[in-house]
Short mmCIF file of C-alpha atoms in Angstrom, two decimals:
data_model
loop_
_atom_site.label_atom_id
_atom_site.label_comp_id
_atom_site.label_asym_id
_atom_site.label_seq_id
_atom_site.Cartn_x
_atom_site.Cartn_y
_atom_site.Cartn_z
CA UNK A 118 0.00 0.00 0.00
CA UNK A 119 1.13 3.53 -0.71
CA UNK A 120 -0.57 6.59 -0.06
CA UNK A 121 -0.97 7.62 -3.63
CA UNK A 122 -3.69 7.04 -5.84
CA UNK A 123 -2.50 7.02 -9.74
CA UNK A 124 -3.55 9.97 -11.63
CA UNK A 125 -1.49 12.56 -13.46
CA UNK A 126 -3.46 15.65 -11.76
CA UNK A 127 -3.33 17.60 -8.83
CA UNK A 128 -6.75 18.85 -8.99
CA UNK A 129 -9.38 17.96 -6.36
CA UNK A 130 -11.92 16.36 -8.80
CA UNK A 131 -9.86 14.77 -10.67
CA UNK A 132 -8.30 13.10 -8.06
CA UNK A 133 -11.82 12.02 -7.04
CA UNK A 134 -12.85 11.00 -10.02
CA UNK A 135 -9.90 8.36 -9.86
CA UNK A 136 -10.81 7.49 -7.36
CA UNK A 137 -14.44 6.80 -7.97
CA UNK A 138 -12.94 4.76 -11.01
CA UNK A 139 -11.06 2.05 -8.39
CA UNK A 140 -13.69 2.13 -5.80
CA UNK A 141 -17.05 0.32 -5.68
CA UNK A 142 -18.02 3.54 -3.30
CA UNK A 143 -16.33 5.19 -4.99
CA UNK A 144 -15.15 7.31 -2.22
CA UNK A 145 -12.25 7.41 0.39
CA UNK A 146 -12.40 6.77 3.88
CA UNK A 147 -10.51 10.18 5.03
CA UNK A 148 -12.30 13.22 5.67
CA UNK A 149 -10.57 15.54 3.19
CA UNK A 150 -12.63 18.93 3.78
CA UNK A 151 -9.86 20.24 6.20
CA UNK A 152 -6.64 19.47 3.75
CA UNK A 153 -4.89 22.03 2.73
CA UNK A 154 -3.16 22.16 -1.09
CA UNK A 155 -0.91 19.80 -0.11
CA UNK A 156 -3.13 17.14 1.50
CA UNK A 157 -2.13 17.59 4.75
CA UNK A 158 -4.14 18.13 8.32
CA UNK A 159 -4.16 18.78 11.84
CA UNK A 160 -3.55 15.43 13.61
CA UNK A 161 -5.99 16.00 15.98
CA UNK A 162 -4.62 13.88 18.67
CA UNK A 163 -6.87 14.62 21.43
CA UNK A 164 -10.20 13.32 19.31
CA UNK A 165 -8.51 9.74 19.63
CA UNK A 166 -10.76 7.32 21.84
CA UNK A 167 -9.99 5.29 24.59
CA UNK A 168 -10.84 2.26 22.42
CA UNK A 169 -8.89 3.69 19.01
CA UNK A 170 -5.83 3.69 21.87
CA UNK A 171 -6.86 0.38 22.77
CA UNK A 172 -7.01 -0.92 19.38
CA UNK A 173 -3.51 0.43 18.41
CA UNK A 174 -2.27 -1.45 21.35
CA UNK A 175 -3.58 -4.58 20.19
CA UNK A 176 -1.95 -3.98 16.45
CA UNK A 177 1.23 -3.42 18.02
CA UNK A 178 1.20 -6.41 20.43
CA UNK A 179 0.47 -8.53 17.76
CA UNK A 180 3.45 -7.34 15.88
CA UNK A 181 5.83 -7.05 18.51
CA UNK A 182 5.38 -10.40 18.92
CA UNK A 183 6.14 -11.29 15.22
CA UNK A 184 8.90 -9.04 14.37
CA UNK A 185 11.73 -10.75 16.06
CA UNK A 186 13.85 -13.09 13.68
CA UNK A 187 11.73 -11.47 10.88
CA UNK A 188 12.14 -7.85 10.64
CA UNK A 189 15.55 -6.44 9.29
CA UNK A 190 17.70 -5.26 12.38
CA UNK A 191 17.59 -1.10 11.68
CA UNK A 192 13.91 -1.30 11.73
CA UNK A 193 13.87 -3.27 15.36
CA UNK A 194 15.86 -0.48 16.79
CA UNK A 195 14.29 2.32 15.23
CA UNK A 196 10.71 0.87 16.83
CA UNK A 197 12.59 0.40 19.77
CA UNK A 198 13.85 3.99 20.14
CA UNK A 199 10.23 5.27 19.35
CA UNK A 200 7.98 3.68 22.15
CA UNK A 201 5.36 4.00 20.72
CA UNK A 202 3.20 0.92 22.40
CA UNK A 203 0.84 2.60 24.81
CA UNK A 204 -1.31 4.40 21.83
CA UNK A 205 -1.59 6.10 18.61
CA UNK A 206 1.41 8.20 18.77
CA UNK A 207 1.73 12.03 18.28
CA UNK A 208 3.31 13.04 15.07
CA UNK A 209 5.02 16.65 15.75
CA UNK A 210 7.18 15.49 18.62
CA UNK A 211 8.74 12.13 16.88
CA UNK A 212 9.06 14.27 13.51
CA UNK A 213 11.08 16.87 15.26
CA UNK A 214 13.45 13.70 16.06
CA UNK A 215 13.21 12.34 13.04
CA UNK A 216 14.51 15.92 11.45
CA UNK A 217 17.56 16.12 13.72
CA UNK A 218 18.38 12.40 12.84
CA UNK A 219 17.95 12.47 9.02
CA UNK A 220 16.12 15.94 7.73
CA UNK A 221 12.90 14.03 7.79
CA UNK A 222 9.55 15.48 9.01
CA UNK A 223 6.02 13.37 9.01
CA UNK A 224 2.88 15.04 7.62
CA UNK A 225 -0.47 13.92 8.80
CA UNK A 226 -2.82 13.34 5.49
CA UNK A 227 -6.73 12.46 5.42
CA UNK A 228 -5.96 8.83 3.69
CA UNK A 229 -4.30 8.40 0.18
CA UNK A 230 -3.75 11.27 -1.86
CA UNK A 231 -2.72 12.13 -5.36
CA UNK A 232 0.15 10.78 -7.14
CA UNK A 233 2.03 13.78 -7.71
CA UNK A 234 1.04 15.53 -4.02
CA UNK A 235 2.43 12.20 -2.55
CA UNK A 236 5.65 12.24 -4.43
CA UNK A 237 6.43 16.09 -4.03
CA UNK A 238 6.40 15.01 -0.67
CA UNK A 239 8.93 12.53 -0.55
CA UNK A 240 11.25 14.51 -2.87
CA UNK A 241 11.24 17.38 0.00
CA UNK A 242 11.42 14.96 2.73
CA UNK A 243 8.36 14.43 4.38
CA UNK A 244 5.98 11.61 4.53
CA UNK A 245 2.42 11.41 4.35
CA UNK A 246 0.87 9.17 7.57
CA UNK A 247 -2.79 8.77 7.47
CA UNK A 248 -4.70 10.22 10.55
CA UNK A 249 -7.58 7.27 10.73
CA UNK A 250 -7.25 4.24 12.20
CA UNK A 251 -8.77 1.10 11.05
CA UNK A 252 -12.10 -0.46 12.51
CA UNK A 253 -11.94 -3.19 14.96
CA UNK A 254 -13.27 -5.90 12.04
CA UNK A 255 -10.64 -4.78 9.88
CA UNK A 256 -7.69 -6.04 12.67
CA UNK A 257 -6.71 -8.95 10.28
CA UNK A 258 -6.93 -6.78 6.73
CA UNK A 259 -7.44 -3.42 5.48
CA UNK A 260 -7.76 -2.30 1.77
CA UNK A 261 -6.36 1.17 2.33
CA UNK A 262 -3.73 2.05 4.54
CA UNK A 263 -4.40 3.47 7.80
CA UNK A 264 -1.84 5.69 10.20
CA UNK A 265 -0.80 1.89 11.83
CA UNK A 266 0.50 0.91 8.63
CA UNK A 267 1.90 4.04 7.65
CA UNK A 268 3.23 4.78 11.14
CA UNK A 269 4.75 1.63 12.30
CA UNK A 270 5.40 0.13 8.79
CA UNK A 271 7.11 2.68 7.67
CA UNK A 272 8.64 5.43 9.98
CA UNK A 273 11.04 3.28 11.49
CA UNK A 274 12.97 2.97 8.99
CA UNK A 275 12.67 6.61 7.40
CA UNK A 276 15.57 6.69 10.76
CA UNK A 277 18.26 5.10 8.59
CA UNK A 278 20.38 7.75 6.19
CA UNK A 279 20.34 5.33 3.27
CA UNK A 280 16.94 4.39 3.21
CA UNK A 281 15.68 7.85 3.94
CA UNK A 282 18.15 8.79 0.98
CA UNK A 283 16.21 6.54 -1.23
CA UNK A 284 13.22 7.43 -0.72
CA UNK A 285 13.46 10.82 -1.00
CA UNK A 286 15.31 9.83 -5.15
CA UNK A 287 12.41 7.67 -5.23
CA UNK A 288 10.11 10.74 -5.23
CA UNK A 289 11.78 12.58 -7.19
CA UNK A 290 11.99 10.13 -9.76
CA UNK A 291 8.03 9.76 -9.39
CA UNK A 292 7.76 13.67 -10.93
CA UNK A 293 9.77 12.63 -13.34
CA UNK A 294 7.98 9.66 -14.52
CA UNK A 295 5.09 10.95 -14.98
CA UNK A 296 5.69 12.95 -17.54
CA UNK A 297 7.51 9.76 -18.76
CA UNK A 298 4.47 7.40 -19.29
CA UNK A 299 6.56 5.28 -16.00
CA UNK A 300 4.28 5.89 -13.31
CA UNK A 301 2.91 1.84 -13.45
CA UNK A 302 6.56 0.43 -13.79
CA UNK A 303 7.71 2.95 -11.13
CA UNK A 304 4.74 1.73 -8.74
CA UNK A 305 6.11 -2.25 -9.35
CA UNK A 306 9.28 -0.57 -7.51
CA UNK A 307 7.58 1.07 -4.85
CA UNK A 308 5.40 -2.58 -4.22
CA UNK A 309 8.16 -5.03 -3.94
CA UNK A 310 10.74 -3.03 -1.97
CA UNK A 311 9.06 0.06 0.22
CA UNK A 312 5.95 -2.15 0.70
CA UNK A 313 7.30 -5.66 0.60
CA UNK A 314 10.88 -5.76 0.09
CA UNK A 315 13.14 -8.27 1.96
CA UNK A 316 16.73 -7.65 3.14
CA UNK A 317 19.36 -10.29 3.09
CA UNK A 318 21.33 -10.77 6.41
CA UNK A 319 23.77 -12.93 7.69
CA UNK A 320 21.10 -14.60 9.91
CA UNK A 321 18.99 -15.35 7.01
CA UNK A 322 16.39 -13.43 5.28
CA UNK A 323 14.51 -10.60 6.53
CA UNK A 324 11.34 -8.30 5.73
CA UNK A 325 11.60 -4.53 5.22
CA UNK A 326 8.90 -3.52 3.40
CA UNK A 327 6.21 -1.88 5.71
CA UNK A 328 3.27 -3.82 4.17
CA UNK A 329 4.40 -7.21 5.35
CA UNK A 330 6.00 -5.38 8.89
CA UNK A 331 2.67 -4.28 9.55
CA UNK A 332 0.82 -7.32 8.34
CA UNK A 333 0.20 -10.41 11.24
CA UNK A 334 0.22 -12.87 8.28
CA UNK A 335 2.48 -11.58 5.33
CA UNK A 336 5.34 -11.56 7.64
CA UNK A 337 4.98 -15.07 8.59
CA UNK A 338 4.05 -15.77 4.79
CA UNK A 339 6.37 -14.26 3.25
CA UNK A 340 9.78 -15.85 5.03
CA UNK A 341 8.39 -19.29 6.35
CA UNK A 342 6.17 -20.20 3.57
CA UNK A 343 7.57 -22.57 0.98
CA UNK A 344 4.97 -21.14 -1.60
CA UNK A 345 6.04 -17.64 -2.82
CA UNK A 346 9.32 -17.05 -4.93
CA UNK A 347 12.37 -15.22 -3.52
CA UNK A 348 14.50 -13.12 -6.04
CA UNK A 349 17.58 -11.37 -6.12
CA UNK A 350 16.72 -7.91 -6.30
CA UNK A 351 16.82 -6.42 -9.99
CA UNK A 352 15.78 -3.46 -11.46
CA UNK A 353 14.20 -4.00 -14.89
CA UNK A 354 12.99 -7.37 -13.48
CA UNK A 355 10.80 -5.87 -10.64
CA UNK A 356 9.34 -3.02 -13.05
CA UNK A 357 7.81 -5.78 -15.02
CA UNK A 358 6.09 -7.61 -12.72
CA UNK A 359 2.79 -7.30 -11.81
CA UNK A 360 1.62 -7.76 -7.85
CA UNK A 361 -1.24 -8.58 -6.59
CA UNK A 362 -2.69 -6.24 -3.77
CA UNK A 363 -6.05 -9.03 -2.72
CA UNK A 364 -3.70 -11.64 -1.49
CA UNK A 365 -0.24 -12.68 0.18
CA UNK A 366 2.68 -11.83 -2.58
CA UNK A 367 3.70 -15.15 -4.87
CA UNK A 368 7.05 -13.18 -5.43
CA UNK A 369 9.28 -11.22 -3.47
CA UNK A 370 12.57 -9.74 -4.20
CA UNK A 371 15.87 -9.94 -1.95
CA UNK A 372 18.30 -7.05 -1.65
CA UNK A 373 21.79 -7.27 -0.39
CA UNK A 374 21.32 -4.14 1.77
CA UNK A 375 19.84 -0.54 1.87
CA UNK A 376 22.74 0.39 -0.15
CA UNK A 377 22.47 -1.73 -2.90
CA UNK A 378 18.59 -0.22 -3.20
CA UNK A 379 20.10 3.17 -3.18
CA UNK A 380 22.80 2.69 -5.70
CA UNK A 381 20.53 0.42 -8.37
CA UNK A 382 17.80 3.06 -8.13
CA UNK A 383 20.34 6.20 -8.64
CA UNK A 384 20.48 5.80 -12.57
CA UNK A 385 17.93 7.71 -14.79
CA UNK A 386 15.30 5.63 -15.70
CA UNK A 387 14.17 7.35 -18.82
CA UNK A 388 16.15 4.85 -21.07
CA UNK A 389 14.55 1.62 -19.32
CA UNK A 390 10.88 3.10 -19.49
CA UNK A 391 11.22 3.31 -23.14
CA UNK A 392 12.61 -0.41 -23.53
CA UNK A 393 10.15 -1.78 -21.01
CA UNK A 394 7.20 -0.17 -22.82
CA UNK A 395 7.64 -2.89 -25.90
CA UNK A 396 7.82 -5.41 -23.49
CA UNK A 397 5.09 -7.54 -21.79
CA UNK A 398 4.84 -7.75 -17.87
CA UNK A 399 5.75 -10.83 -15.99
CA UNK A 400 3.29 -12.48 -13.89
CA UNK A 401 2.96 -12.03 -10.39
CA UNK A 402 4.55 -15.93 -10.44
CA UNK A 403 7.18 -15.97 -12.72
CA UNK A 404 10.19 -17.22 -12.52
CA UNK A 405 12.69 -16.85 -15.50
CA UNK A 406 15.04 -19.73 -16.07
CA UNK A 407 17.90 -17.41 -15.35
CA UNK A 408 16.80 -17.15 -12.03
CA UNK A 409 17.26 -18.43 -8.70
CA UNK A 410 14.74 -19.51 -6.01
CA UNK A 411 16.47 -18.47 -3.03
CA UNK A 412 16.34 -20.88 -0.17
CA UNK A 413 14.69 -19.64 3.40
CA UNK A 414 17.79 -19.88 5.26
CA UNK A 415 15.65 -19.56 8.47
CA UNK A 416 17.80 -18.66 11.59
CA UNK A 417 17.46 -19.96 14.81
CA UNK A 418 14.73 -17.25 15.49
CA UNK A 419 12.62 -18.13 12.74
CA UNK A 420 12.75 -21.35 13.58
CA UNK A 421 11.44 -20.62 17.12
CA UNK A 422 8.69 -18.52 16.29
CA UNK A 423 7.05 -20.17 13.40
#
């Protein structure tokens, strides 16, 4: 999950008319009549409930228990450093930390917002976290993000330099592409590494992407499951896949470390989105002869808590 919704237009309607387009409401579960320009909104931390506290608790219990042996080290001690357990957290005090530690700031948005809006964001450094938080029901599964998954999937790690280095490029490459016809390949980027990336380690694979760090049954999926493929990480490959956002992933891709991400993403894509565009996508399940299946190489954490 991101918290963009594809469409070349910064203009209110048209953004709702997307939106109308994907939806079977046809409408978005943030309030948007308070956002400003730029999508953004008060917090409102106060109008939180006793039970929407409760309920965060409950998230995060679940996934403290699961993380351990599955999530990539920099993001355990980034949650760590955060306590954030007790309730939904307050955004301006942990992004005036996050600015002194790497020129990050959070921005509290009304639920997913336009492409562009979203990616002029992360190309100056701040990221969108959704103010809502999911229903009770929707513990298990939720079709839009809400500010659990965007908070604890993905602020953690916006605490490490090189990651929040990419993902600032990664915006900025976003403008770019869409004046590039890219924005679909670019989105198969964002998928299988922001949202469901895994990390190689010397203890044996491990999850980074915040939709399967803030999922209770991707993360279990995803590195003890003999079903889905795991890839080394490659550029042109990734851009032509296709994902599937209704079920567990049948592919994910492996990178060596945050580094590796930052350097294979630096180039100018411009050349690539032109070859790719002649070129059919892979399927969600491919796997090329070329490639590798890489084994599990469980640890004796994974082990222990499967």
């Amino acid at each position: 999950m991101t918290n963009s919704v594809s469409n070349n237009s910064v203009s209110t309607e048209d953004f709702f008319d997307s939106v109308a387009a994907k939806s079977d409401s046809g409408s978005l579960r943030g309030d948007y009549r308070l956002a400003d320009k730029d999508y953004v909104v008060a917090q409102d931390w106060a109008a939180y409930t006793p039970e929407q506290h409760a309920l965060w608790r409950r998230l995060y219990e679940r996934q403290a228990k699961l993380i351990p042996g599955r999530a990539c080290d920099v993001f355990l001690e980034s949650l760590g450093r955060l306590d954030v357990s007790q309730g939904i957290p307050q955004f301006e005090g942990i992004s005036d930390t996050l600015f002194k530690t790497t020129g990050w700031r959070l921005v509290a948005v009304p639920g997913l917002v336009p492409d562009q809006t979203f990616f002029e964001h992360l190309a100056h450094r701040r990221f969108p976290v959704t103010v809502w938080l999911r229903e009770p029901e929707e513990f298990d599964y939720i079709v839009e993000p809400d500010v659990f998954h965007d908070f604890f999937g993905h602020v953690p790690l916006l605490f490490d330099p090189i990651f929040a280095d990419h993902l600032q490029e990664y915006g900025k490459g976003g403008l770019k592409a869409m004046k590039l016809d890219g924005l679909g390949m670019l989105a198969r980027l964002y998928w299988y590494t922001i949202e469901f990336g895994l990390i190689d380690s010397p203890q044996g694979l491990r999850a980074y992407g915040a939709g399967i760090l803030s999922s209770g049954g991707e993360i279990i999926h995803c590195l003890n499951s003999p079903q889905p493929r795991r890839i080394a990480f490659d550029v042109e490959r990734v851009m032509r896949t296709l994902y599937r956002i209704d079920a567990y992933q049948e592919t994910y891709f492996v990178i060596r470390d945050f580094q590796q991400l930052f350097n294979d993403t630096a180039s100018d894509f411009t050349p690539l989105y032109a070859a790719l565009q002649s070129q059919p996508p892979l399927a969600a399940s491919s796997l090329l002869v070329e490639e590798i299946n890489l084994p599990l190489r469980q640890s004796s954490d994974d082990a222990q808590s499967a």
